[in-house]
Amino acid sequence: MYRRICLDASLGELRVQQLQTGLTTLFGFNVLVTFDNVHYKTSGASAPVPTSTQERLVGLTCEECGKWCKSKAGLVAHHRVHDSDSVGTNMVAQLACADCSRLFPTKIGLSQHRRHAHPTQHNADKLSRVKHSGARWSQQESQSLLRLANNLYPSCETQTALFARLEQYCPGRSAISIKTRLRVLNWQAQQDESSSGGPDQTIGQIAAYSSEADDYSVWFKQTVDCAVSLLESHADSSLASVDLLAFARGLQSGIMTPEQVLSLLDLHASRTFPHTWKTVSRRRRQLAHRMPVNRKQIRRANYAAIQTLYHQRRKDAASAVLDGSWKDLYKGNCGLPPDAEQYWKQVLSAPKHVDSRPSRVIVPSDWSLIEPITGEEVGRTAWRLTYSLVLGQVHRNTLKRLDNYIRQSIRGWLRLPKDTPISYIHAGKQHGGLGIPSLSATIPMQRRVRMEKLLSSQCRVLRNVVNDSAFGKVVRDLSLPIRVHGSCVNTKEELVAAWGDSLHNSVDGRGLRELVASPLSNRWLVFPERVFSRIFIRGIQLRCNLLRTRVRSARHGHGGQTILCRGNCGQPESLVHILQFCWITHDARCARHNRVARELAKRLRRLGYTVFEELRAPTSTSFIKPDLIAVRERRATVIDVSIVSDGRGVTVWNEKKQKYGADEFSLAIISALRAIGCDVDFLVHQPMIISYRGICFPQSAKAVIGLGLSKVTVSDLCLLAIVGSLRTYDTFMRGT
């Protein structure tokens, strides 16, 4: 209470003093100056409390510029401005450019200046600083170096002198490289004790060591003498031995150095052995673009061009239709715009000028290049999501909404239509689906498994928690049935089987039942690293009959739309009809068949088989011509490739076995092989049957593996059939 009264009294006195002196300072500052123990520091010295307006103004005024500050902190901050200005004005540039004598305060500024203003000199300096790695040391050179080092070390006072002397005996090697090599070889100086004698003994030892150290010189002299004698005794005009003899004699007499002789030998070799042949690049023959000549061909070409443009760039296709330029699409690319070639010639032939603009300051940034998302990161993130959903309290409706979001994203990424079966997304890969887990089914099942382990625990604390009445609601929620398309599932195996049955019972996934017995046909989907992204996406669409056809478009109930084939076949335009029966795709289907047969023949030849393609074997009435006949060790295997529809694998297998298994045809094939000089004692018939979806018949896969081919080969053949089916589909869409 006493302090409050004193403070009020002080405030009253301040108000009176302010009215008398006319002071216009802040109220807070006036409160501060009423205390007796307050001091202000100006330029590092303490000052007494100001008693008048002039004294207070002088106490907070800058001595350098005369600026008045309201507080001590403001004055200190103001002094920092003068400190930075003094540093900037007193800094002396000590780095000068060697080309233009311009001064720079830092090395970075000088380097950036030379990089932009003098690029030629800058690059030359950088190249001169590059350390070129020398040649490798051979074992013989290493042994010679060790011997020379041991012999010359007693005659050298220091190791530096030793390395300099060794450099004379090792041309092309520097003292640093010799030092590094001796260190790698673990060389240690071994000096003889007798070398510590008198001067006469040291001189004698030096002479002895010098004579031993001249091994390289002796060998070099003997080599040159041998070359001179050989060139004198064996003269050959085709090799211009006269010039070679002159080089050798000059080296022998010491007139020329080894480096000069080496350059003369290079010139002699280029003149004596010139390049008389020229490389000719084999250019592929470019097919000439046939220009349509009549209205029918023009109409078809325009239709094909607008279809292709629509699939690639829809906006450009719409613009072409609206502005009327679609009528000239059959002409293709009309070439460059007028005067485009002349314009680019002027641009590219213009003289080059050095950029005189000042270098831009490089601002550091925190961002980095976006790295691709790997499969491990996706798996780790999915595991974390599952872990949080199992332990958290998430409602079933929330899980269903999450499943809906996941399916929408997958349809967008893989470009699947909206009517894609849900079972195709959630079914396992072994059943032909994509293997995306359904959260509304897997999360409750994992919670139930976790709760069963908790209920069966023998821990007393856990038993007390389980027996609590509040725990009953959790048990009731976990006891609710888990349904997949109307069927209840209780285990993980039942869940996988339920999604697979749902897919196989649908119209689009009915042909995927054969995939369960042929897991090798699904290898490209499990390991997509060896597949192009476009083929991978379109292969997924083909696998479930999701490609656009008239039959599939009619499911949405568009009134008045016909479902008959655009090729006037009189049959419904389904995907099976396009890929297996339509007359428009006949050539494309033959190319698909031949591509698979050729790939199989190439793989068999790598294993050492003698493969005959479409060998004619005459019979009593006609002839037979199987696709492939593989012969090895007097055993022949007849392989007939077939690309079939869904469910026709067993039928075609039996037909092929019955056809080529007849005695007449078997004897005809053996006779045809013997006629061309191939002895065969045993004949086997193994058809190679693959569906248009890329599913290999199980017996065919076993037969191919029995021939010695790998499982990857079976997967590659299935993928090749898928690529052929996609090309067949594209041929139909472009031709109609």
XYZ file of C-alpha atoms in Angstrom:
736
model
C 0.000 0.000 0.000
C 2.866 2.302 0.857
C 4.567 1.635 -2.536
C 1.321 2.416 -4.377
C 0.966 5.779 -2.598
C 4.587 6.675 -3.426
C 4.065 5.743 -7.071
C 0.922 7.877 -7.299
C 2.814 10.785 -5.774
C 5.663 10.405 -8.241
C 3.219 10.310 -11.141
C 1.594 13.479 -9.900
C 4.953 15.259 -9.722
C 5.785 14.112 -13.249
C 2.538 15.487 -14.600
C 3.278 18.867 -12.985
C 6.843 18.870 -14.360
C 5.523 18.005 -17.823
C 3.104 20.887 -17.767
C 5.838 23.314 -16.605
C 8.546 22.275 -19.087
C 6.294 21.506 -22.058
C 7.879 18.023 -22.490
C 6.197 15.950 -25.209
C 7.874 12.590 -24.535
C 6.081 9.307 -23.978
C 4.478 8.530 -20.651
C 6.462 5.361 -20.177
C 9.755 7.181 -20.604
C 8.756 9.759 -17.994
C 8.061 6.953 -15.508
C 11.509 5.508 -16.101
C 13.379 8.747 -15.481
C 11.812 9.294 -12.032
C 13.953 6.541 -10.471
C 17.348 7.574 -9.187
C 19.287 4.435 -10.089
C 18.619 4.424 -13.846
C 21.563 5.137 -16.164
C 21.840 5.186 -19.962
C 24.842 4.061 -21.942
C 25.784 6.065 -24.977
C 28.667 4.730 -27.025
C 29.702 2.386 -24.211
C 29.925 5.050 -21.398
C 27.435 5.447 -18.589
C 25.735 8.809 -18.078
C 23.782 10.188 -15.162
C 20.046 10.574 -15.245
C 19.066 13.570 -17.390
C 17.394 16.344 -15.452
C 16.156 18.548 -18.265
C 14.768 18.206 -21.730
C 18.079 19.056 -23.388
C 20.015 16.570 -21.257
C 17.554 13.790 -22.021
C 17.767 14.462 -25.755
C 21.558 14.439 -25.659
C 21.612 11.152 -23.711
C 19.717 9.253 -26.490
C 21.289 10.934 -29.517
C 23.635 9.149 -31.914
C 27.108 10.691 -31.903
C 27.775 9.872 -35.561
C 24.628 11.093 -37.341
C 22.806 13.039 -34.601
C 19.651 10.923 -34.693
C 17.599 10.887 -31.499
C 16.285 7.514 -30.263
C 13.379 6.923 -27.898
C 14.946 4.054 -25.956
C 18.255 2.404 -25.204
C 17.396 -0.638 -27.349
C 16.640 1.596 -30.319
C 19.983 3.370 -29.930
C 21.861 0.047 -29.817
C 20.050 -1.158 -32.938
C 20.849 2.135 -34.661
C 24.579 1.700 -33.913
C 24.514 -1.635 -35.786
C 23.640 0.250 -38.970
C 26.808 2.317 -38.683
C 28.856 -0.805 -37.953
C 27.647 -2.531 -41.126
C 28.242 0.643 -43.173
C 31.781 0.927 -41.880
C 32.470 -2.695 -42.719
C 31.113 -2.214 -46.223
C 33.146 0.944 -46.850
C 36.378 -0.330 -45.336
C 36.375 -3.642 -47.227
C 39.157 -3.742 -49.768
C 38.842 -5.976 -52.832
C 41.937 -8.149 -52.924
C 41.063 -10.531 -55.791
C 41.622 -9.257 -59.329
C 40.596 -10.850 -62.598
C 43.605 -11.946 -64.650
C 41.852 -11.072 -67.931
C 40.242 -7.672 -67.299
C 41.824 -6.542 -63.941
C 38.419 -6.156 -62.308
C 38.461 -6.409 -58.486
C 36.231 -8.730 -56.464
C 35.940 -9.147 -52.681
C 35.352 -12.941 -52.703
C 36.569 -15.943 -54.650
C 33.015 -16.927 -55.581
C 32.376 -13.556 -57.205
C 35.634 -13.794 -59.167
C 34.818 -17.341 -60.290
C 31.311 -16.396 -61.446
C 32.688 -13.347 -63.291
C 35.283 -15.413 -65.191
C 32.663 -18.061 -65.936
C 30.303 -15.591 -67.639
C 32.669 -12.898 -68.960
C 35.666 -15.058 -69.959
C 34.294 -18.576 -70.572
C 37.167 -19.692 -72.831
C 39.911 -18.836 -70.350
C 37.834 -20.188 -67.468
C 37.357 -23.568 -69.144
C 41.030 -23.737 -70.128
C 42.082 -23.154 -66.513
C 39.722 -25.863 -65.293
C 41.048 -28.343 -67.850
C 44.620 -27.557 -66.874
C 43.826 -28.408 -63.249
C 42.417 -31.823 -64.135
C 44.685 -34.592 -62.931
C 45.181 -37.174 -65.611
C 45.611 -40.679 -64.313
C 48.782 -42.389 -65.517
C 49.207 -45.822 -66.912
C 49.044 -48.819 -64.646
C 52.137 -50.502 -63.306
C 52.805 -54.011 -64.539
C 54.340 -56.674 -62.332
C 57.648 -56.509 -64.201
C 57.802 -52.729 -63.850
C 57.055 -52.998 -60.140
C 59.894 -55.475 -59.607
C 62.316 -53.297 -61.591
C 61.267 -50.271 -59.549
C 61.918 -52.100 -56.270
C 65.330 -53.255 -57.463
C 66.322 -49.768 -58.619
C 65.117 -48.222 -55.374
C 67.150 -50.661 -53.277
C 70.259 -50.036 -55.386
C 70.029 -46.255 -55.577
C 68.954 -45.504 -52.021
C 72.500 -45.639 -50.461
C 73.742 -43.041 -52.947
C 70.923 -40.563 -52.218
C 70.847 -38.330 -49.189
C 67.042 -38.040 -48.966
C 64.044 -39.875 -50.328
C 63.113 -36.840 -52.415
C 66.441 -37.116 -54.221
C 65.813 -40.839 -54.660
C 62.419 -40.237 -56.279
C 63.900 -37.579 -58.562
C 66.651 -39.963 -59.659
C 64.184 -42.817 -60.210
C 62.188 -40.486 -62.436
C 65.134 -40.434 -64.861
C 65.054 -44.230 -65.209
C 61.248 -44.429 -65.590
C 60.161 -42.329 -68.592
C 56.544 -41.248 -68.443
C 56.416 -41.562 -64.637
C 56.501 -38.629 -62.259
C 58.200 -38.541 -58.894
C 54.816 -38.481 -57.147
C 53.620 -41.591 -58.997
C 56.891 -43.388 -58.156
C 56.507 -42.422 -54.503
C 52.901 -43.663 -54.447
C 53.838 -46.934 -56.124
C 56.644 -47.629 -53.650
C 54.238 -46.959 -50.815
C 51.737 -49.433 -52.293
C 54.513 -52.028 -52.651
C 55.457 -51.512 -48.962
C 59.040 -50.605 -49.847
C 61.350 -49.844 -46.937
C 64.809 -48.307 -47.173
C 67.500 -50.894 -46.432
C 70.923 -49.287 -46.196
C 74.046 -51.384 -45.855
C 76.123 -50.758 -42.729
C 79.333 -50.758 -44.766
C 78.117 -47.618 -46.500
C 79.060 -45.594 -43.442
C 82.798 -45.874 -44.256
C 85.118 -43.302 -45.718
C 84.672 -41.215 -48.808
C 86.587 -43.557 -51.077
C 84.383 -46.459 -50.162
C 81.244 -44.402 -50.741
C 82.425 -43.326 -54.188
C 83.137 -46.937 -55.135
C 79.764 -48.037 -53.931
C 78.103 -45.243 -55.856
C 79.852 -46.395 -59.037
C 78.791 -49.986 -58.399
C 75.201 -49.009 -57.740
C 75.146 -46.757 -60.777
C 76.318 -49.625 -62.974
C 73.606 -51.864 -61.549
C 71.002 -49.150 -61.995
C 71.706 -48.923 -65.706
C 69.778 -52.135 -66.444
C 67.071 -50.220 -68.210
C 69.591 -48.306 -70.348
C 71.381 -51.516 -71.311
C 68.123 -53.206 -72.215
C 67.025 -50.187 -74.243
C 70.351 -50.066 -76.138
C 70.196 -53.790 -76.903
C 66.642 -53.435 -78.221
C 67.615 -50.582 -80.545
C 70.672 -52.503 -81.826
C 68.520 -55.569 -82.527
C 65.986 -53.440 -84.424
C 68.754 -51.894 -86.557
C 70.217 -55.302 -87.426
C 66.819 -56.747 -88.354
C 65.929 -53.795 -90.575
C 69.327 -53.970 -92.318
C 69.045 -57.707 -93.012
C 65.343 -57.786 -93.968
C 64.383 -54.931 -96.250
C 60.720 -54.695 -97.273
C 59.405 -51.983 -99.562
C 55.768 -52.536 -98.559
C 56.598 -51.590 -94.973
C 58.909 -48.707 -95.979
C 61.719 -50.260 -93.961
C 64.167 -47.598 -95.167
C 62.346 -44.973 -93.112
C 62.156 -47.297 -90.121
C 65.897 -47.948 -90.381
C 66.564 -44.210 -90.430
C 64.449 -43.785 -87.282
C 66.294 -46.617 -85.510
C 69.740 -45.282 -86.457
C 68.808 -41.798 -85.272
C 67.690 -43.254 -81.943
C 70.867 -45.380 -81.761
C 73.179 -42.450 -82.377
C 71.308 -40.180 -79.967
C 70.298 -37.653 -82.623
C 66.587 -38.182 -81.918
C 64.790 -38.698 -78.614
C 62.297 -41.528 -77.995
C 59.423 -39.026 -78.050
C 60.424 -37.760 -81.507
C 60.749 -41.313 -82.826
C 57.316 -42.160 -81.424
C 55.658 -39.266 -83.281
C 57.508 -40.205 -86.502
C 56.331 -43.814 -86.154
C 52.705 -42.659 -85.842
C 53.069 -40.578 -89.016
C 54.774 -43.484 -90.796
C 51.960 -45.877 -89.817
C 49.242 -43.500 -91.049
C 50.986 -43.159 -94.441
C 51.957 -46.807 -94.885
C 48.663 -48.325 -93.728
C 45.915 -45.902 -94.814
C 42.208 -46.575 -94.268
C 40.984 -47.836 -97.651
C 37.475 -48.792 -96.542
C 34.559 -46.568 -95.617
C 31.745 -47.279 -93.234
C 28.369 -47.258 -94.931
C 25.346 -46.751 -92.715
C 22.497 -49.046 -93.551
C 19.390 -46.958 -93.601
C 16.047 -48.573 -93.380
C 13.913 -48.272 -96.425
C 11.204 -45.782 -95.724
C 7.827 -46.714 -97.030
C 6.331 -44.029 -99.210
C 3.090 -42.551 -97.919
C 0.332 -43.419 -100.340
C -1.870 -40.454 -101.035
C -5.572 -41.352 -101.449
C -6.750 -40.980 -105.025
C -10.532 -41.300 -104.843
C -13.236 -40.101 -102.513
C -13.670 -43.445 -100.795
C -10.010 -43.653 -99.840
C -10.009 -40.008 -98.724
C -13.043 -40.635 -96.527
C -11.431 -43.670 -94.911
C -8.133 -41.858 -94.385
C -9.878 -38.872 -92.780
C -11.861 -41.175 -90.508
C -8.735 -43.039 -89.406
C -6.853 -39.766 -88.837
C -9.620 -38.214 -86.732
C -9.939 -41.436 -84.703
C -6.212 -41.449 -83.990
C -6.254 -37.751 -83.101
C -9.221 -38.298 -80.782
C -7.428 -41.054 -78.861
C -4.220 -39.011 -78.569
C -5.385 -35.379 -78.169
C -9.121 -34.892 -77.744
C -8.955 -31.101 -77.723
C -7.147 -31.024 -81.062
C -9.668 -33.471 -82.483
C -12.546 -31.249 -81.376
C -10.839 -28.183 -82.865
C -10.279 -30.006 -86.157
C -13.965 -30.939 -86.344
C -15.226 -27.473 -85.427
C -13.010 -25.437 -87.759
C -13.429 -27.831 -90.694
C -9.771 -28.811 -91.000
C -10.682 -32.508 -90.635
C -11.288 -32.594 -94.398
C -7.530 -32.216 -95.016
C -6.317 -34.613 -92.331
C -5.600 -37.299 -94.930
C -2.793 -35.148 -96.336
C -0.795 -35.604 -93.136
C 1.939 -33.160 -92.167
C 2.105 -30.403 -94.755
C 5.684 -29.482 -93.835
C 7.231 -26.450 -92.212
C 5.583 -23.022 -92.235
C 6.693 -20.594 -94.979
C 10.135 -19.015 -94.490
C 10.772 -21.253 -91.463
C 13.951 -22.736 -92.909
C 15.393 -19.317 -93.761
C 14.560 -18.001 -90.304
C 16.348 -20.822 -88.502
C 19.359 -20.511 -90.798
C 19.721 -16.868 -89.763
C 19.345 -17.730 -86.092
C 21.848 -20.586 -86.132
C 24.401 -18.777 -88.304
C 24.408 -15.576 -86.241
C 27.776 -14.679 -84.626
C 28.204 -15.667 -81.007
C 28.653 -12.944 -78.386
C 29.798 -13.219 -74.805
C 27.047 -12.403 -72.341
C 28.045 -9.085 -70.755
C 25.245 -9.037 -68.229
C 26.284 -9.316 -64.574
C 26.114 -12.741 -63.050
C 22.966 -13.518 -61.141
C 23.290 -14.316 -57.464
C 22.524 -17.949 -56.779
C 19.904 -18.142 -54.045
C 20.043 -21.378 -52.024
C 16.844 -23.391 -52.085
C 15.536 -26.254 -49.994
C 13.603 -28.144 -52.682
C 15.022 -31.174 -54.486
C 14.016 -33.269 -57.456
C 10.947 -35.415 -56.891
C 12.039 -39.012 -56.560
C 9.854 -41.790 -57.992
C 7.651 -43.680 -55.576
C 8.986 -47.201 -55.126
C 7.066 -50.361 -54.332
C 8.714 -50.596 -50.913
C 7.406 -47.153 -49.961
C 3.884 -48.058 -51.072
C 3.987 -51.321 -49.117
C 5.315 -49.559 -46.016
C 2.599 -46.891 -46.232
C -0.142 -49.506 -46.732
C 1.113 -51.412 -43.688
C 1.033 -48.257 -41.561
C -2.510 -47.507 -42.749
C -3.662 -51.031 -41.911
C -1.992 -50.868 -38.505
C -3.715 -47.598 -37.592
C -7.117 -48.807 -38.817
C -6.906 -52.088 -36.890
C -5.992 -50.405 -33.602
C -8.223 -47.372 -34.076
C -11.970 -46.966 -33.672
C -13.095 -46.635 -37.295
C -16.714 -47.245 -38.264
C -17.605 -49.717 -40.997
C -19.199 -47.016 -43.100
C -15.907 -45.105 -42.996
C -14.104 -48.210 -44.257
C -16.607 -48.505 -47.099
C -16.010 -44.879 -48.076
C -12.256 -45.507 -48.052
C -12.779 -48.494 -50.362
C -14.796 -46.292 -52.683
C -12.018 -43.656 -52.798
C -9.403 -46.349 -53.470
C -11.432 -47.819 -56.342
C -11.942 -44.378 -57.881
C -8.196 -43.692 -57.754
C -7.338 -47.071 -59.291
C -9.841 -46.545 -62.104
C -8.231 -43.187 -62.815
C -4.641 -44.464 -62.720
C -5.294 -47.549 -64.854
C -7.889 -45.812 -67.089
C -10.557 -48.375 -66.306
C -14.216 -47.704 -67.195
C -16.749 -46.920 -64.501
C -18.495 -50.294 -64.900
C -15.353 -52.254 -64.019
C -16.359 -55.120 -61.713
C -15.505 -54.441 -58.091
C -14.398 -58.043 -57.747
C -11.764 -57.471 -60.477
C -10.115 -54.838 -58.263
C -10.288 -56.760 -54.973
C -9.781 -60.330 -56.218
C -6.354 -61.883 -55.724
C -3.802 -61.975 -58.511
C -3.913 -65.764 -58.501
C -7.593 -65.505 -59.509
C -6.975 -62.894 -62.220
C -7.712 -59.742 -60.199
C -5.544 -56.809 -59.189
C -5.111 -57.894 -55.568
C -6.163 -54.594 -53.932
C -7.372 -55.399 -50.381
C -10.884 -54.357 -49.367
C -10.648 -52.414 -46.115
C -14.297 -53.034 -45.200
C -13.573 -56.783 -45.106
C -9.902 -57.129 -44.132
C -9.872 -54.638 -41.226
C -12.787 -56.262 -39.276
C -11.260 -59.682 -39.906
C -7.873 -58.604 -38.549
C -9.601 -57.035 -35.544
C -11.417 -60.313 -34.923
C -8.178 -62.309 -35.089
C -6.545 -59.877 -32.682
C -9.467 -60.126 -30.286
C -9.444 -63.936 -30.382
C -5.793 -63.912 -29.315
C -6.677 -61.466 -26.539
C -9.535 -63.641 -25.278
C -7.362 -66.750 -25.258
C -4.599 -65.045 -23.258
C -3.705 -66.431 -19.801
C -2.655 -63.059 -18.417
C -4.744 -62.104 -15.354
C -4.815 -58.394 -16.235
C -6.049 -59.083 -19.750
C -8.654 -61.495 -18.423
C -9.989 -58.799 -16.070
C -10.222 -56.349 -18.976
C -12.064 -58.870 -21.128
C -14.554 -59.747 -18.373
C -15.451 -56.095 -17.834
C -18.963 -55.062 -18.860
C -17.710 -52.159 -21.018
C -15.789 -54.627 -23.143
C -18.992 -56.359 -24.232
C -19.815 -53.699 -26.852
C -16.461 -54.246 -28.549
C -17.059 -57.989 -28.651
C -20.549 -57.485 -30.109
C -19.201 -55.195 -32.853
C -16.549 -57.723 -33.795
C -19.113 -60.517 -33.871
C -21.006 -58.921 -36.764
C -20.807 -61.007 -39.970
C -18.385 -60.007 -42.740
C -20.064 -60.209 -46.135
C -18.556 -60.233 -49.613
C -21.217 -59.983 -52.325
C -23.797 -61.650 -50.124
C -21.613 -64.488 -48.787
C -20.328 -64.549 -45.201
C -16.613 -65.128 -44.648
C -14.807 -65.951 -41.435
C -11.194 -66.561 -42.464
C -8.690 -65.004 -44.805
C -8.834 -68.009 -47.147
C -12.609 -67.714 -47.397
C -12.267 -63.995 -48.128
C -9.835 -64.613 -51.015
C -12.003 -67.423 -52.389
C -15.149 -65.273 -52.157
C -13.625 -62.446 -54.211
C -12.321 -64.965 -56.764
C -15.722 -66.670 -57.128
C -17.404 -63.294 -57.516
C -15.010 -62.396 -60.337
C -15.343 -65.756 -62.115
C -19.145 -65.614 -61.956
C -19.262 -62.216 -63.681
C -19.631 -61.792 -67.443
C -16.258 -60.104 -67.889
C -14.275 -62.348 -65.548
C -15.665 -65.708 -66.629
C -12.664 -66.436 -68.827
C -10.228 -65.965 -65.923
C -11.104 -69.283 -64.287
C -8.310 -71.014 -66.212
C -5.780 -68.666 -64.608
C -6.004 -70.500 -61.273
C -4.339 -73.591 -62.805
C -1.770 -71.520 -64.764
C 0.026 -69.127 -62.376
C 2.888 -68.555 -64.843
C 0.513 -66.601 -67.093
C 0.189 -63.989 -64.354
C 3.907 -63.329 -63.874
C 3.910 -60.069 -65.869
C 1.262 -58.669 -63.492
C 3.100 -59.754 -60.339
C 6.494 -58.485 -61.578
C 5.732 -55.503 -63.868
C 9.356 -54.278 -64.068
C 9.890 -55.912 -67.494
C 6.692 -54.470 -69.027
C 6.150 -51.035 -70.570
C 3.608 -48.908 -68.723
C 1.278 -48.569 -71.718
C 1.250 -52.337 -72.323
C 0.760 -52.936 -68.592
C -2.306 -50.670 -68.411
C -3.883 -51.949 -71.622
C -3.083 -55.544 -70.660
C -5.100 -55.062 -67.478
C -7.983 -53.722 -69.573
C -7.776 -56.685 -71.962
C -7.581 -59.235 -69.137
C -11.095 -58.336 -67.940
C -12.703 -57.476 -71.323
C -12.764 -53.760 -70.473
C -11.861 -52.495 -73.963
C -14.588 -50.470 -75.650
C -16.913 -52.375 -78.009
C -20.515 -51.943 -79.135
C -21.730 -54.826 -76.988
C -20.139 -53.319 -73.889
C -21.427 -49.824 -74.680
C -24.970 -51.186 -75.052
C -24.990 -52.286 -71.399
C -25.633 -48.710 -70.320
C -29.013 -48.729 -72.067
C -28.442 -46.279 -74.921
C -31.600 -46.506 -77.002
C -31.387 -47.167 -80.739
C -27.699 -48.186 -80.705
C -26.865 -51.258 -82.750
C -24.545 -53.945 -81.400
C -23.669 -55.537 -84.754
C -20.085 -55.523 -85.955
C -18.914 -52.516 -87.949
C -17.299 -54.905 -90.409
C -20.753 -56.056 -91.629
C -20.192 -59.557 -90.248
C -23.743 -59.830 -88.955
C -22.415 -60.785 -85.498
C -22.445 -58.825 -82.238
C -19.373 -56.661 -81.894
C -17.867 -58.151 -78.738
C -14.201 -58.309 -77.813
C -14.087 -62.042 -78.517
C -15.524 -61.490 -81.996
C -12.971 -58.743 -82.774
C -9.954 -60.707 -81.582
C -10.945 -64.164 -82.848
C -13.486 -64.124 -85.717
C -13.856 -60.782 -87.541
C -12.581 -60.761 -91.129
C -11.064 -57.291 -90.676
C -8.557 -58.598 -88.121
C -7.567 -61.762 -90.028
C -4.086 -60.523 -90.964
C -3.478 -59.155 -87.480
C -4.457 -62.499 -85.933
C -2.036 -64.326 -88.247
C 0.725 -61.901 -87.266
C -0.042 -62.535 -83.571
C 0.208 -66.301 -84.115
C 3.453 -66.047 -86.107
C 5.047 -63.737 -83.549
C 4.481 -66.238 -80.735
C 5.731 -69.144 -82.880
C 8.914 -67.311 -83.902
C 9.704 -66.357 -80.311
C 9.263 -69.961 -79.176
C 11.522 -71.181 -81.993
C 14.197 -68.636 -81.043
C 14.173 -69.758 -77.404
C 14.438 -73.429 -78.446
C 17.393 -72.738 -80.733
C 19.238 -71.166 -77.805
C 18.956 -74.518 -75.994
C 20.553 -76.386 -78.889
C 17.419 -77.603 -80.680
C 17.218 -77.820 -84.454
C 13.898 -76.118 -85.183
C 12.005 -76.392 -88.482
C 9.261 -73.827 -89.087
C 6.211 -74.919 -91.140
C 7.880 -78.008 -92.615
C 5.708 -79.627 -95.318
C 5.101 -83.326 -94.705
C 3.244 -84.976 -97.642
C 0.527 -87.530 -96.873
C -1.436 -89.945 -99.052
C -4.090 -87.372 -99.950
C -2.563 -83.980 -99.102
C 0.112 -82.647 -96.740
C 0.413 -81.363 -93.190
C 2.406 -78.339 -92.070
C 2.957 -78.048 -88.288
C 4.165 -74.732 -86.932
C 7.363 -75.985 -85.264
C 9.341 -79.219 -85.157
C 12.131 -79.204 -82.542
C 14.740 -81.968 -82.918
C 17.487 -82.872 -80.457
C 19.199 -86.199 -79.745
C 17.112 -88.126 -82.321
C 13.906 -86.971 -80.609
C 11.402 -84.721 -82.409
C 8.710 -82.612 -80.752
C 5.857 -81.272 -82.883
C 4.591 -77.934 -81.521
C 1.497 -76.334 -83.007
C 0.712 -72.849 -81.655
C -2.933 -71.824 -81.188
C -4.472 -68.600 -79.817
C -7.955 -69.636 -78.667
C -11.037 -68.130 -77.035
C -12.130 -68.584 -73.423
C -12.903 -72.156 -72.387
C -11.629 -73.799 -75.577
C -8.262 -74.934 -74.239
C -9.241 -78.555 -73.559
C -11.101 -78.897 -76.867
C -8.238 -77.556 -78.979
C -5.708 -79.648 -77.037
C -7.607 -82.855 -77.783
C -8.055 -81.900 -81.447
C -4.343 -81.211 -81.917
C -3.312 -84.418 -80.143
C -5.764 -86.431 -82.218
C -4.639 -84.827 -85.472
C -0.869 -85.124 -85.106
C -1.077 -88.314 -83.075
C -2.419 -90.345 -86.004
C -0.010 -92.954 -87.386
C -0.257 -91.610 -90.925
C 0.715 -88.082 -89.917
C 3.473 -89.247 -87.558
C 5.071 -91.382 -90.285
C 4.752 -88.493 -92.746
C 6.613 -86.132 -90.392
C 9.362 -88.693 -89.696
C 9.778 -89.347 -93.428
C 9.995 -85.617 -94.166
C 12.670 -85.180 -91.494
C 14.709 -88.108 -92.774
C 14.437 -86.790 -96.314
C 16.314 -83.641 -95.284
C 18.990 -85.632 -93.414
C 17.600 -85.528 -89.866
C 17.371 -88.982 -88.263
C 14.519 -89.266 -85.778
C 13.605 -92.306 -83.694
C 10.926 -90.846 -81.438
C 8.115 -88.319 -82.088
C 6.087 -86.377 -79.495
C 3.149 -83.989 -80.046
C 2.894 -81.012 -77.656
C 0.431 -78.254 -78.673
C 1.110 -74.723 -77.388
C -2.282 -73.214 -76.517
C -2.702 -69.648 -75.221
C -5.950 -67.715 -74.882
C -6.367 -64.242 -76.346
C -6.210 -62.900 -72.770
C -2.678 -64.280 -72.389
C -3.535 -67.364 -70.292
C -1.443 -70.424 -71.131
C -3.065 -73.870 -71.027
C -1.579 -75.773 -68.027
C -0.561 -78.852 -70.073
C 1.149 -76.616 -72.628
C 3.113 -74.822 -69.897
C 4.301 -78.152 -68.482
C 5.306 -79.356 -71.955
C 7.336 -76.211 -72.664
C 9.111 -76.449 -69.307
C 9.771 -80.136 -70.021
C 11.681 -79.125 -73.154
C 14.135 -77.205 -70.969
C 12.691 -73.704 -71.221
C 12.357 -71.541 -68.121
C 9.207 -70.269 -66.456
C 10.066 -66.758 -67.608
C 9.770 -67.984 -71.212
C 6.175 -69.086 -70.599
C 5.386 -65.684 -69.099
C 7.014 -63.904 -72.059
C 4.960 -65.940 -74.542
C 1.757 -65.039 -72.674
C 2.724 -61.367 -72.679
C 3.493 -61.610 -76.400
C -0.016 -62.974 -76.995
C -1.456 -60.024 -75.042
C 0.520 -57.555 -77.159
C -0.725 -59.282 -80.315
C -4.339 -59.062 -79.120
C -3.938 -55.347 -78.402
C -2.523 -54.775 -81.887
C -5.428 -56.724 -83.350
C -7.879 -54.520 -81.457
C -6.122 -51.359 -82.671
C -6.238 -52.657 -86.253
C -10.001 -53.126 -85.987
C -10.558 -49.667 -84.515
C -8.441 -47.950 -87.163
C -9.989 -49.844 -90.053
C -13.645 -49.261 -89.239
